[in-house]
CSV table of C-alpha atoms in Angstrom, one decimal:
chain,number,residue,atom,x,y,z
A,1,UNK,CA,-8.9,-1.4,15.7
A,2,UNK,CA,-6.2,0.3,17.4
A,3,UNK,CA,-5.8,4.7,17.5
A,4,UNK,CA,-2.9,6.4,17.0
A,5,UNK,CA,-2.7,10.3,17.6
A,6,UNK,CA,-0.1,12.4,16.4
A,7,UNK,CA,1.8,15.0,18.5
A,8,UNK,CA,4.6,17.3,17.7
A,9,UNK,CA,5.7,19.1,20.5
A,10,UNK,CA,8.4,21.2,18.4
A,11,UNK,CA,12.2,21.5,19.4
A,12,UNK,CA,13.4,20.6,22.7
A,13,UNK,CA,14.0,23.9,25.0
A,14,UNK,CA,17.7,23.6,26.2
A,15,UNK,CA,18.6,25.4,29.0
A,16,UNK,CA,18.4,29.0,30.1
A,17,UNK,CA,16.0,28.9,27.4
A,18,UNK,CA,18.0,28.5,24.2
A,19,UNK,CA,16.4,26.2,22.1
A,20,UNK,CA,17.9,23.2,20.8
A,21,UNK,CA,19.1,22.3,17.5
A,22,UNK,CA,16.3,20.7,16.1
A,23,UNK,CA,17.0,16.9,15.4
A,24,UNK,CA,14.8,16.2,12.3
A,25,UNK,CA,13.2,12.6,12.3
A,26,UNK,CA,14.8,10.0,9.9
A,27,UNK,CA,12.1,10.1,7.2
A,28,UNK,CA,12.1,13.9,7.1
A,29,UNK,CA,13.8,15.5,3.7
A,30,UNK,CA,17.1,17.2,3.7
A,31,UNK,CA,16.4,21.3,4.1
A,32,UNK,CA,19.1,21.5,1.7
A,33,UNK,CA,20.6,18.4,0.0
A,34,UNK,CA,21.4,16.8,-3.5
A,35,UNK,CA,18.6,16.3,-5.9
A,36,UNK,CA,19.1,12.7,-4.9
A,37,UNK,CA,18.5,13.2,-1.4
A,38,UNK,CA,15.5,15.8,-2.0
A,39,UNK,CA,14.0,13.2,-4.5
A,40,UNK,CA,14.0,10.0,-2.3
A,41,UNK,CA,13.6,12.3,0.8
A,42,UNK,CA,10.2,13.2,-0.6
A,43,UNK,CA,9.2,9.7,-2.1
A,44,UNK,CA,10.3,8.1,1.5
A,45,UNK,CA,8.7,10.9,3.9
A,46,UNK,CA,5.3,9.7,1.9
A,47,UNK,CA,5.8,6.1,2.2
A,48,UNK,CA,6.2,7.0,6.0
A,49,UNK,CA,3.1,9.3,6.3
A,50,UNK,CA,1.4,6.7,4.2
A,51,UNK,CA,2.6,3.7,6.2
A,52,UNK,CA,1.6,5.6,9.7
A,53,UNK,CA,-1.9,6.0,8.6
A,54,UNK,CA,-2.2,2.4,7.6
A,55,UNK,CA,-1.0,0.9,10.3
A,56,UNK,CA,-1.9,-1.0,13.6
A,57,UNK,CA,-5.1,-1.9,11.9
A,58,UNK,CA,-7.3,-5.1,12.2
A,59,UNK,CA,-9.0,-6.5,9.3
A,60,UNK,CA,-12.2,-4.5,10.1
A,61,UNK,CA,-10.3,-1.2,10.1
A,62,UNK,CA,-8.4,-2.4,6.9
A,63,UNK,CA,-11.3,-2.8,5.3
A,64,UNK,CA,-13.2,0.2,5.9
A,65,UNK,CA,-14.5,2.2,3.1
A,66,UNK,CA,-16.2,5.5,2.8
A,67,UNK,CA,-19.5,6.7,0.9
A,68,UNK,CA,-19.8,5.5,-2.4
A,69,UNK,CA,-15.8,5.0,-2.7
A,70,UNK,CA,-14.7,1.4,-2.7
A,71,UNK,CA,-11.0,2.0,-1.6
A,72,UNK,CA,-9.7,0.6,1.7
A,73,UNK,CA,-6.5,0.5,3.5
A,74,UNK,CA,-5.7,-2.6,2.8
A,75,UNK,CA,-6.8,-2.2,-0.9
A,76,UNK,CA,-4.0,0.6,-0.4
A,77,UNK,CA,-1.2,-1.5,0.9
A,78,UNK,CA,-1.7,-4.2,-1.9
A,79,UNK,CA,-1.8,-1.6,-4.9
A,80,UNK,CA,1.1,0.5,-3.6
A,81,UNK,CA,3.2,-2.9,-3.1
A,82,UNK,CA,2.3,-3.7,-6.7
A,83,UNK,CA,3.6,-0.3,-7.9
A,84,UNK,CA,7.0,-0.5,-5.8
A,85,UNK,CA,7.8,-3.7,-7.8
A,86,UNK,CA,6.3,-2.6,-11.2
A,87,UNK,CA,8.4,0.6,-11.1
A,88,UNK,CA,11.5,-1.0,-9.6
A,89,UNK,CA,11.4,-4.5,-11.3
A,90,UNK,CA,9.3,-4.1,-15.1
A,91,UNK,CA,9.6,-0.5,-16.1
A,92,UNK,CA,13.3,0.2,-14.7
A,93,UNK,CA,14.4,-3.3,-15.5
A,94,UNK,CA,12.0,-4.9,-18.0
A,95,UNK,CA,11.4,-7.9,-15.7
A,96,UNK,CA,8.5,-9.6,-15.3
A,97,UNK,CA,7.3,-9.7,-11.7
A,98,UNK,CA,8.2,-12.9,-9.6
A,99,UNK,CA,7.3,-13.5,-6.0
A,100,UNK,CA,5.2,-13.0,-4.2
A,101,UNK,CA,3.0,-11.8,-6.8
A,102,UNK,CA,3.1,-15.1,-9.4
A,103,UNK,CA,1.8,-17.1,-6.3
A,104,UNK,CA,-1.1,-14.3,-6.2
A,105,UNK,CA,-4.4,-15.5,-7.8
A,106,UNK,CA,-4.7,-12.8,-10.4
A,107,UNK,CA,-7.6,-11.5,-13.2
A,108,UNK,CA,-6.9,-9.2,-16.5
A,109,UNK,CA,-8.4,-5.9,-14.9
A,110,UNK,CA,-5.8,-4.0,-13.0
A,111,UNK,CA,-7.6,-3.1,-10.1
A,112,UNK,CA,-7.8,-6.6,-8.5
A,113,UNK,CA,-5.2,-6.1,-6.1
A,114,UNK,CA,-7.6,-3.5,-4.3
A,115,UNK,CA,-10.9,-5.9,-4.5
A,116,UNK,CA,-8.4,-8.7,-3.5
A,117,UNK,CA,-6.7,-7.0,0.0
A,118,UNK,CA,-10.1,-7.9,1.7
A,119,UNK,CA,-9.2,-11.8,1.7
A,120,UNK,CA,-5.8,-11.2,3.1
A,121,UNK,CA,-4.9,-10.7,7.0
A,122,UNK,CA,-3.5,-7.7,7.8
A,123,UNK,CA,0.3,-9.4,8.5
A,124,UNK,CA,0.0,-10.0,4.9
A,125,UNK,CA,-0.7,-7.1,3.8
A,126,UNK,CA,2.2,-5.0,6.2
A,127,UNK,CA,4.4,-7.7,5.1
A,128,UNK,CA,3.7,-7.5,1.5
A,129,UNK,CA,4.2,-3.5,1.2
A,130,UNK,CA,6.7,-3.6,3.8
A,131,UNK,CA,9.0,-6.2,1.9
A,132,UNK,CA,8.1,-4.0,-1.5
A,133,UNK,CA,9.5,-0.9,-0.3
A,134,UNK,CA,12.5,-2.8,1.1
A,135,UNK,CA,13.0,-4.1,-2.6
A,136,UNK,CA,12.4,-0.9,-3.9
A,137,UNK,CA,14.9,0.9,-1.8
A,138,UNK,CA,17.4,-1.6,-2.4
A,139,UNK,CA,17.3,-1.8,-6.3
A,140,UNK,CA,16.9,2.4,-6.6
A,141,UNK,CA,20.5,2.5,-4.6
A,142,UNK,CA,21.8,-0.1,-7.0
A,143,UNK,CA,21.0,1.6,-10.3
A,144,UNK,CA,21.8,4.8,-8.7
A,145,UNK,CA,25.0,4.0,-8.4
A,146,UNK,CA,25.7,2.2,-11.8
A,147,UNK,CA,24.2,5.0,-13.6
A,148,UNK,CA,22.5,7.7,-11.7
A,149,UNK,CA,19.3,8.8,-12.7
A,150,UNK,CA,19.9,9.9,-16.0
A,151,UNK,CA,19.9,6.6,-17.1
A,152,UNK,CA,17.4,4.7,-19.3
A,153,UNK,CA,14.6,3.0,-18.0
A,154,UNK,CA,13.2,-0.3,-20.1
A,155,UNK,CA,10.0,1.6,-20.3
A,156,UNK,CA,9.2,3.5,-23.5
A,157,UNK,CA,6.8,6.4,-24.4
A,158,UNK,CA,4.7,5.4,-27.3
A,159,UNK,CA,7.2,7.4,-30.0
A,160,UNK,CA,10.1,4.6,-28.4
A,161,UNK,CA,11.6,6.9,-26.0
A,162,UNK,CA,12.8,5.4,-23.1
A,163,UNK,CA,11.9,6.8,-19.3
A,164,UNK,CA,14.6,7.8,-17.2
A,165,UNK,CA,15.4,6.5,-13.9
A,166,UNK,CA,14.4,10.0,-12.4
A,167,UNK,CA,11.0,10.3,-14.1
A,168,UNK,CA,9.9,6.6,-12.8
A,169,UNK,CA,11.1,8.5,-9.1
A,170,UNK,CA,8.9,11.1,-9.8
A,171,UNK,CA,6.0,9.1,-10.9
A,172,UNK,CA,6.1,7.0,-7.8
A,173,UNK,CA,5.7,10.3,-5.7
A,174,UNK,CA,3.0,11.4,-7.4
A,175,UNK,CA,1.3,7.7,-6.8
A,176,UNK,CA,2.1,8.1,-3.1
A,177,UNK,CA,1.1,12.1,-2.8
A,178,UNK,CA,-2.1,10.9,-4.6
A,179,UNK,CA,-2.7,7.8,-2.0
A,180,UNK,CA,-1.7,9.3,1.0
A,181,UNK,CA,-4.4,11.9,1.0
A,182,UNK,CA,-6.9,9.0,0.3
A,183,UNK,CA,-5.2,7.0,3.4
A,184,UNK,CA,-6.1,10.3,5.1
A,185,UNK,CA,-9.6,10.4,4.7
A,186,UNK,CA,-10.0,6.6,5.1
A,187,UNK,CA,-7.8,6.4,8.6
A,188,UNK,CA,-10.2,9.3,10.0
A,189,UNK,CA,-13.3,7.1,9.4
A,190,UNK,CA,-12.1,4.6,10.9
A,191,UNK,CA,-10.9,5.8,14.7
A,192,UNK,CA,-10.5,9.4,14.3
A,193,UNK,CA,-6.9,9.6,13.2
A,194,UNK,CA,-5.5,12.6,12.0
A,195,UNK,CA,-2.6,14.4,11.4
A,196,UNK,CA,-0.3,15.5,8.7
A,197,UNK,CA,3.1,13.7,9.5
A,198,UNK,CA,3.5,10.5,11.9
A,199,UNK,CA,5.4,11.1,15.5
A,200,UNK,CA,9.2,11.6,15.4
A,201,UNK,CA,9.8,8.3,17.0
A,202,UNK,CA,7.2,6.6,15.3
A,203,UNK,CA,7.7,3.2,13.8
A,204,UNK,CA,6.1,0.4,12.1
C-alpha cells in the first residue's frame, strides 16, 4: 500500500506581499461559467477526487473493506467504469455494451462487478475506469455538440418519456457524489488518507 497526503498551501504570495492570482487546478469548476462547464466541471472535479482516493493502491489496499460493509476500492473502480459506459453507451445511445465488458465473466445480479474487482490486479482495474471515463468524456463532447443537452436520451421513464442528455449528467454526479464519500471512508482505513480535494498537481 502506498500513502498519499493532501496539502493545499493556498495562493502563491507574490512580491511585496500582493498575492497572486490564484491559478485553479485543471479539474476544479469554473467560478462562473456556462451550465455546460459548471455541469461537467462538477461531474469531472468528482471523478478526480474519486480517482485520487483510489489510487496508488496494491491489491490488499484495493480490497479493503470496512465493518459489516462489503464495498472496496476496487469493487468501486469496476462499478463506476460500468456506469460511465451504461450512461454513455445504453441509456444515451441504446447500445448494448461491447468491450471490455462482453469479455467479462458476468451473472444476472447487478452487483457482480463489486464481488468481481477482488480477482482483478489493480492495472486492471485503473485501466478499466480510466479507459471508461476516457470514453465517456469523448462521446459527452460528441453528442454535445450535435444536440446539446436538451436532446433525447434512448432511455425512457416508464410513462415512454425519454431522458435528456442533461438528466443522464446529472444522474452520474449524484453516482459519483454518492461513491466518493464511500471512497472516503474506505481510503482512511486503509493508510490514513484524508482530505477533501487531491493536490493541485496531482495526477494518476
Amino acid at each position: 500500500m502506498t500513502t498519499e497526503q493532501s496539502t493545499d498551501t493556498g495562493p502563491a504570495a507574490a512580491p511585496d506581499g500582493v498575492a497572486a492570482q490564484w491559478v485553479p487546478p485543471s479539474w476544479e469548476p469554473p467560478f462562473a461559467g456556462t451550465e455546460l462547464e459548471h455541469l461537467t466541471g462538477a461531474l469531472d472535479r468528482l471523478r478526480t477526487t474519486f480517482r485520487w482516493k483510489a489510487g496508488g493502491l496494491d491489491r490488499e489496499g484495493l480490497d479493503t473493506s470496512v465493518g459489516a460493509s462489503s464495498l472496496t476500492l476496487g469493487g468501486l473502480l469496476k462499478h463506476l467504469a460500468a456506469c460511465e459506459d451504461h450512461v454513455f453507451t445504453t441509456k444515451l445511445k441504446g447500445e448494448p455494451l461491447g468491450s471490455p465488458w462482453t469479455e467479462m465473466d458476468q451473472d444476472d445480479d447487478e452487483g457482480w462487478h463489486f464481488r468481481s474487482a477482488a480477482a482483478d490486479t489493480p492495472e486492471e482495474l485503473y485501466a478499466l475506469w480510466d479507459g471508461a471515463v476516457a470514453r465517456s468524456r469523448a462521446t459527452l463532447a460528441a453528442a454535445v455538440a450535435e444536440g446539446g443537452l436538451e436532446q433525447e436520451a434512448h432511455v425512457t421513464a416508464p410513462d415512454g418519456r425519454h431522458a435528456s442528455l442533461r438528466r443522464l449528467v446529472f444522474d452520474l454526479v449524484e453516482e459519483y457524489g454518492r461513491h466518493t464519500g464511500h471512497a472516503d471512508l474506505l481510503r482512511e482505513a486503509v493508510d490514513g488518507l484524508v482530505g477533501e480535494d487531491p493536490p493541485s498537481d496531482w495526477r494518476p
